[in-house]
XYZ file of C-alpha atoms in Angstrom:
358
model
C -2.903 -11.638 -20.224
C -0.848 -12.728 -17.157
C 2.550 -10.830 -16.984
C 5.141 -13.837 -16.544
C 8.163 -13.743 -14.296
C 10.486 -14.188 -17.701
C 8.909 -11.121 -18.606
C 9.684 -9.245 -15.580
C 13.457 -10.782 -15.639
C 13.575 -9.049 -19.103
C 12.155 -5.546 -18.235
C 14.748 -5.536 -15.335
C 17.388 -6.759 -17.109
C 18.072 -9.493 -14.886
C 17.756 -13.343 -15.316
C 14.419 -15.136 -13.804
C 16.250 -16.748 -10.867
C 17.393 -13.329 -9.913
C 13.544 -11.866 -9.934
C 12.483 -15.319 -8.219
C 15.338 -14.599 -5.160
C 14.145 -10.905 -5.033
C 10.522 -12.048 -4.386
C 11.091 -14.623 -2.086
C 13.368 -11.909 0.139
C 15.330 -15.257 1.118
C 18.653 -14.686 -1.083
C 21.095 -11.945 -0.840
C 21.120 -9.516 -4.073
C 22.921 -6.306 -4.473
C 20.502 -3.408 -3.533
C 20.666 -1.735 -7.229
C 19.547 -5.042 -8.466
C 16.957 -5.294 -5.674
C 15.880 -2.016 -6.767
C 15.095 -2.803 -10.937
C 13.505 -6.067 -10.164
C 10.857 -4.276 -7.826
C 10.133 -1.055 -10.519
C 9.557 -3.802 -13.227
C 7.611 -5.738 -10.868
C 4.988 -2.322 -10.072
C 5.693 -1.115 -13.666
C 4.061 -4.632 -14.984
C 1.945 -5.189 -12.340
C 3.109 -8.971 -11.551
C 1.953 -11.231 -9.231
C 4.165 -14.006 -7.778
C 0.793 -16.802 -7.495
C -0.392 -17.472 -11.280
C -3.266 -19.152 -10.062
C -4.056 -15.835 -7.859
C -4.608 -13.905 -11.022
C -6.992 -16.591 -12.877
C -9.236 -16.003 -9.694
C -8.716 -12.712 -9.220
C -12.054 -11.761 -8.156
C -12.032 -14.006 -5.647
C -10.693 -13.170 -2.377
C -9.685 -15.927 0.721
C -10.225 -15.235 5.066
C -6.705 -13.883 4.831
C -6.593 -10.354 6.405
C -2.701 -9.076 6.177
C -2.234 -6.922 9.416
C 1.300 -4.651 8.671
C 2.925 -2.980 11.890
C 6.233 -1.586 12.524
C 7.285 -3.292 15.245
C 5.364 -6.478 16.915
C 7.607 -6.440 20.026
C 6.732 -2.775 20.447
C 3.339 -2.626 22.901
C 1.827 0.137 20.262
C 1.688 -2.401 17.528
C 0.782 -5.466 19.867
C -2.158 -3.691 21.560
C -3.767 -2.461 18.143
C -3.078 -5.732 15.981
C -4.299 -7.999 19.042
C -7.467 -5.957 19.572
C -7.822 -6.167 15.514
C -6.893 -9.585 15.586
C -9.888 -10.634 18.446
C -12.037 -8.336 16.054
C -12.006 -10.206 13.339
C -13.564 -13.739 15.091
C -17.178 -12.603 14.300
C -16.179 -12.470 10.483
C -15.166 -15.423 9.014
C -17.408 -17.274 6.390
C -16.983 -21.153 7.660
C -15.798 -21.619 11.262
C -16.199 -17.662 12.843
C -12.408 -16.718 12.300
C -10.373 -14.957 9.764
C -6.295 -15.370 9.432
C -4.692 -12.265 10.219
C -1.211 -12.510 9.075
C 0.788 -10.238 11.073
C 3.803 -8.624 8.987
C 6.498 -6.744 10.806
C 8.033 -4.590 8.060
C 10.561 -2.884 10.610
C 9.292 0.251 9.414
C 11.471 -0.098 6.456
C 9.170 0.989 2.852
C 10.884 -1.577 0.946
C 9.513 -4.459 3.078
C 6.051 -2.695 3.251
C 5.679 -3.005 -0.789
C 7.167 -6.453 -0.888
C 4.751 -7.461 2.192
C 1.657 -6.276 0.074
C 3.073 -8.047 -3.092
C 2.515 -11.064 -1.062
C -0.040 -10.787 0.304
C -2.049 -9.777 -3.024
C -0.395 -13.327 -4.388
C -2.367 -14.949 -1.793
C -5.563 -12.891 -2.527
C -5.872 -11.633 0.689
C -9.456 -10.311 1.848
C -8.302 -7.319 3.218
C -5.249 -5.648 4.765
C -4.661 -2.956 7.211
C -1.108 -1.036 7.417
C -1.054 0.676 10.690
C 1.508 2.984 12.044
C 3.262 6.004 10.631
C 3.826 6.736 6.546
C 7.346 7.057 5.198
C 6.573 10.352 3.576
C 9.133 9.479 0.821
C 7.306 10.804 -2.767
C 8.434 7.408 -4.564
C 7.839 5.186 -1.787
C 4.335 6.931 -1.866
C 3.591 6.802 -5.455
C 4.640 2.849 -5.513
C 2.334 2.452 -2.444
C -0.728 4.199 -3.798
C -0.492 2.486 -7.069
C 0.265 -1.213 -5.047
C -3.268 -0.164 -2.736
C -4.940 0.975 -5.933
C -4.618 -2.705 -7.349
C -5.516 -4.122 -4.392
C -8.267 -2.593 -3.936
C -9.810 -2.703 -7.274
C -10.293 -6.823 -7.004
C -12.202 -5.920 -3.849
C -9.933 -6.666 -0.761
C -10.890 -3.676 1.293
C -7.385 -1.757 2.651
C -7.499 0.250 6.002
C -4.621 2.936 6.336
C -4.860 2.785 10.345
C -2.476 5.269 12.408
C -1.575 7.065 9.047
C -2.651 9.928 6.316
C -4.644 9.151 3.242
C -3.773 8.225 -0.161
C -5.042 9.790 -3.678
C -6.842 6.306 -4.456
C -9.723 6.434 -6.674
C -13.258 7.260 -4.007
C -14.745 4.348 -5.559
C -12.754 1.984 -3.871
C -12.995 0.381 -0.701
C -9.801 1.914 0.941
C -10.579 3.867 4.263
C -8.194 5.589 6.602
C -8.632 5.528 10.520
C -6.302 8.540 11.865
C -5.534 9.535 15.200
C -5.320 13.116 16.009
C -1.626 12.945 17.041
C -1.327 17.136 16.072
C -4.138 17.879 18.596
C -2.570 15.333 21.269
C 0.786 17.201 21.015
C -0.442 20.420 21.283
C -2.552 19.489 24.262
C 0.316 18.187 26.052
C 2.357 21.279 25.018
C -0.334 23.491 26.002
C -0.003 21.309 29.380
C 3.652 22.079 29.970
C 3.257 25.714 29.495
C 0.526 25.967 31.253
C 2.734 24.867 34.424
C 5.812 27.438 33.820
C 7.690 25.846 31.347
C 9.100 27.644 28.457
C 12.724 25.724 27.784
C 10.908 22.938 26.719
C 12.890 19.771 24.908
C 11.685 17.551 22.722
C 12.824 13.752 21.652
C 10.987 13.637 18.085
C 10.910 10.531 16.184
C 12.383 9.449 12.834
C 12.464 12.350 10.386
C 10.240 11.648 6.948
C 7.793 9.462 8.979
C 4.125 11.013 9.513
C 3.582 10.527 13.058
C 6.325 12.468 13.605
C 5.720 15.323 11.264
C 1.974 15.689 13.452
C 3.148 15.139 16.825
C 6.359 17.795 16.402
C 4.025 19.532 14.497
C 1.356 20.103 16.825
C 3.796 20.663 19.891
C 5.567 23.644 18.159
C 2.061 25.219 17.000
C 1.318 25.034 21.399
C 4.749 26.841 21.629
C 4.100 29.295 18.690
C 0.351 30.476 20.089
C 2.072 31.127 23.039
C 5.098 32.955 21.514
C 5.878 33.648 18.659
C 9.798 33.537 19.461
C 9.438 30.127 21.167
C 9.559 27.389 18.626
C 12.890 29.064 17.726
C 14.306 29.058 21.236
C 13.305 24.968 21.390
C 14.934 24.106 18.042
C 18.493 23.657 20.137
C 16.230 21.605 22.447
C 15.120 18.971 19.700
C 16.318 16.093 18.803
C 15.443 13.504 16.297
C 15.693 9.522 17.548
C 13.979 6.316 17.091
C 10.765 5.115 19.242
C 12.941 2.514 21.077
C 13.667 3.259 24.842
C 17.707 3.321 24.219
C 16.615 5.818 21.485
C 15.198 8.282 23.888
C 18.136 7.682 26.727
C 20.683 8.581 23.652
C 18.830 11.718 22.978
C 18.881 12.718 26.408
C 22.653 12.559 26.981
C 23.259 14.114 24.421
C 20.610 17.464 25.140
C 22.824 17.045 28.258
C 25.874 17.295 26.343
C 24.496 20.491 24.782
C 24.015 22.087 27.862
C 21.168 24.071 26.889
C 18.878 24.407 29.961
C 15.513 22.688 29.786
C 12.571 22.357 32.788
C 10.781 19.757 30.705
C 10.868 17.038 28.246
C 8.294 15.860 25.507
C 8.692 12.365 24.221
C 7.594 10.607 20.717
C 6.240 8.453 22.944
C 6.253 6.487 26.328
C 8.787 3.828 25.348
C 11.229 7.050 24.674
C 9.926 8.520 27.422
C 11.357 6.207 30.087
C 14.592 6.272 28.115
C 14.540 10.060 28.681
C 14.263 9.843 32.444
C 16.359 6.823 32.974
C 19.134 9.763 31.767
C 18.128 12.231 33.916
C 18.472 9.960 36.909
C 21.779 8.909 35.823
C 23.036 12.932 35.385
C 21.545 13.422 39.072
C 18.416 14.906 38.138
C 14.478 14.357 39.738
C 11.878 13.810 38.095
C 9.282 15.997 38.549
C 10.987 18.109 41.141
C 13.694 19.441 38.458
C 12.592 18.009 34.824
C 8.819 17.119 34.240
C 9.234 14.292 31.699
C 5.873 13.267 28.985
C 5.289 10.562 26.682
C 2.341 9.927 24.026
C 0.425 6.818 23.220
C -0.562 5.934 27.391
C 0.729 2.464 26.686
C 0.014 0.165 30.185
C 3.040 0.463 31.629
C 2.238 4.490 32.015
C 0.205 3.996 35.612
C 3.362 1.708 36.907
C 6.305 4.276 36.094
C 7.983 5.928 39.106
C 6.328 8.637 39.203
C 3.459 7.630 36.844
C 4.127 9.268 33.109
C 1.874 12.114 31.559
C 1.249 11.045 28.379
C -1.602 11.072 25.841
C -4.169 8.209 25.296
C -4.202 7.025 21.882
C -7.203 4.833 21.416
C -5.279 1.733 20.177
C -7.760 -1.407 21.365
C -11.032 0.722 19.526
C -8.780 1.563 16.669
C -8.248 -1.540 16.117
C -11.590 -3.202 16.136
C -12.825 -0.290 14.315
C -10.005 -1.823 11.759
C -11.161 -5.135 11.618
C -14.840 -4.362 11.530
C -14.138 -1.891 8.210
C -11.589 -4.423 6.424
C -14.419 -7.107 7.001
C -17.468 -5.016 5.963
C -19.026 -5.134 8.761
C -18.997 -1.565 8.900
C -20.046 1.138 6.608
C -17.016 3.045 4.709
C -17.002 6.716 6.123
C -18.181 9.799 4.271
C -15.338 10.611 2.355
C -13.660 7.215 3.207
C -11.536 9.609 6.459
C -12.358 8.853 10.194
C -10.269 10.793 12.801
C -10.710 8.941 16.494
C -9.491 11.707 19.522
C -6.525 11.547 21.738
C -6.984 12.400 25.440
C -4.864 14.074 27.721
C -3.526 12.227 31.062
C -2.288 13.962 33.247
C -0.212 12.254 36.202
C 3.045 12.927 38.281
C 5.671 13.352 35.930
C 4.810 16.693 35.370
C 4.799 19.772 37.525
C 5.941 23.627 37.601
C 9.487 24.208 36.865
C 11.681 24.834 39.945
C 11.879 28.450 41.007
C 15.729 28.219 40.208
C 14.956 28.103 36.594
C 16.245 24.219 35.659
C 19.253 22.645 34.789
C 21.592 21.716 33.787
């Protein structure tokens, strides 16, 4: 039987107009409030469109696309190139709606985003970008895909690790090999001389970070054991925006720890990082070899151009759409891990002889 919203109101303690405001994520309510309504909401397993659950088996040309950020050129690229994807799909006129949901990166919005979308018996959905690796937030998540899945939508995890969901259902996970990306491009920098090597990481708790700092201080480690240690003073966690990465580079300034190099989260940071070194009086490569990730287009156009690694956002993407439409066969053991590349251009070189600054 169909779990009512008067029953939800009751198992959160909360009256129905409260639950109704929490769903529709148009009203302010207090956050503690907020919080009850969604538990009861999982714990019951409610969905906001009645009708949706009389036809549950039934599915529409909805495909719910969640990214981070749609300003931010990672998310564009991959949800565009899914987006284009899914025109050979549709079951009347060619197309299917993709919905595109920017949940800021924040979990809350993520579950709330999926609640939605299930209430409109969405085909499919893909959630791209980094996991918040927050145990709850995962648990709620798995359970949320777990239901999804089991009316058969098919769910692609794109960009992130996998999640303990029954193998029967039709939930695959497209990963990049960000670890083996950042080592590369560690392996790059030491390769050239440089062992005071900083690093602007992204937002602690978030999986794309954990992989790409990660693999960069296993490069460091093979090389020396002692290394890793002698970079922690040269980390610093920040966002992926480009003020992010300018911050974190004033304030490794501040520190005045000397570095020959920095690694970005990726290339948006990046050119945050070396609009700082300008401004301190600093060249890049000649005294600080800067590197991104991702090899977003605007890469080949930086003064000089940025090393970076390719992440292969436009095939990860149709791969996306052509697995969340069926058009392709679910992997063995529902993983597929596409390669990163190494590009190598003039924003990196050998340290100068003098040893760095500042």
């Amino acid at each position: 039987m169909a779990v009512t919203l008067a029953e939800v109101a009751a198992h959160a303690g909360v009256s129905p107009a409260t639950v109704s405001r929490v769903l529709n994520g148009g009203y302010p309510v207090a956050g503690g409030t907020r919080t009850r309504v969604e538990h009861a909401v999982e714990e019951l397993g409610y969905v906001a469109n009645g009708p949706a659950r009389a036809l549950a088996a039934a599915t529409s040309d909805l495909v719910g696309v969640l990214v981070h950020d749609v300003a931010d050129s990672f998310f564009g690229i991959l949800a565009g190139s899914l987006q284009s994807a899914l025109a050979p799909a549709g079951r009347s006129d060619g197309r299917r709606l993709a919905v595109v949901c920017n949940t800021e990166g924040d979990a809350a919005a993520e579950l709330a985003y999926l609640t939605l979308l299930e209430g409109q018996r969405a085909g499919g959905v893909v959630l791209t970008g980094g996991a918040v690796e927050e145990p709850g937030h995962t648990a709620a998540l798995t359970a949320r895909i777990t239901r999804m899945a089991g009316t058969g939508a098919p769910v692609v995890l794109c960009g992130r690790p996998p999640l303990p969901v029954p193998a029967a259902l039709p939930v695959v996970t497209v990963m990049f090999d960000d670890r083996g990306g950042a080592f590369r491009l560690a392996e790059h920098l030491l390769t050239l001389g440089h062992r005071r090597i900083a690093y602007v990481a992204g937002p602690p708790g978030l999986s794309t970070t954990r992989e790409r700092l990660g693999g960069h201080r296993e490069a460091l480690r093979r090389h020396d054991p002692g290394l890793p240690a002698a970079c922690d003073p040269l980390t610093v966690h920040a966002g992926f925006e480009r003020s992010a990465g300018y911050d974190a580079t004033r304030e490794l300034l501040r520190r005045a720890e000397p570095f020959t190099a920095v690694a970005a989260a990726n290339d948006t940071v990046a050119t945050g990082v070396a609009a700082a070194l300008r401004e301190a009086g600093l060249r890049i490569p000649e005294d600080v070899s800067v590197a991104g990730f991702d090899d977003l287009p605007f890469c080949v156009d930086t003064a000089p151009a940025l090393t970076t690694v390719r992440v292969p956002l436009r095939e990860a993407g149709i791969l996306a759409a052509q697995l969340v439409t069926g058009r392709r066969p679910l992997p063995p053991g529902g993983i597929t891990t596409l390669p990163t590349e190494l590009m190598v251009r003039g924003s990196t070189a050998p340290p100068p002889a003098d040893g760095g600054r500042p």
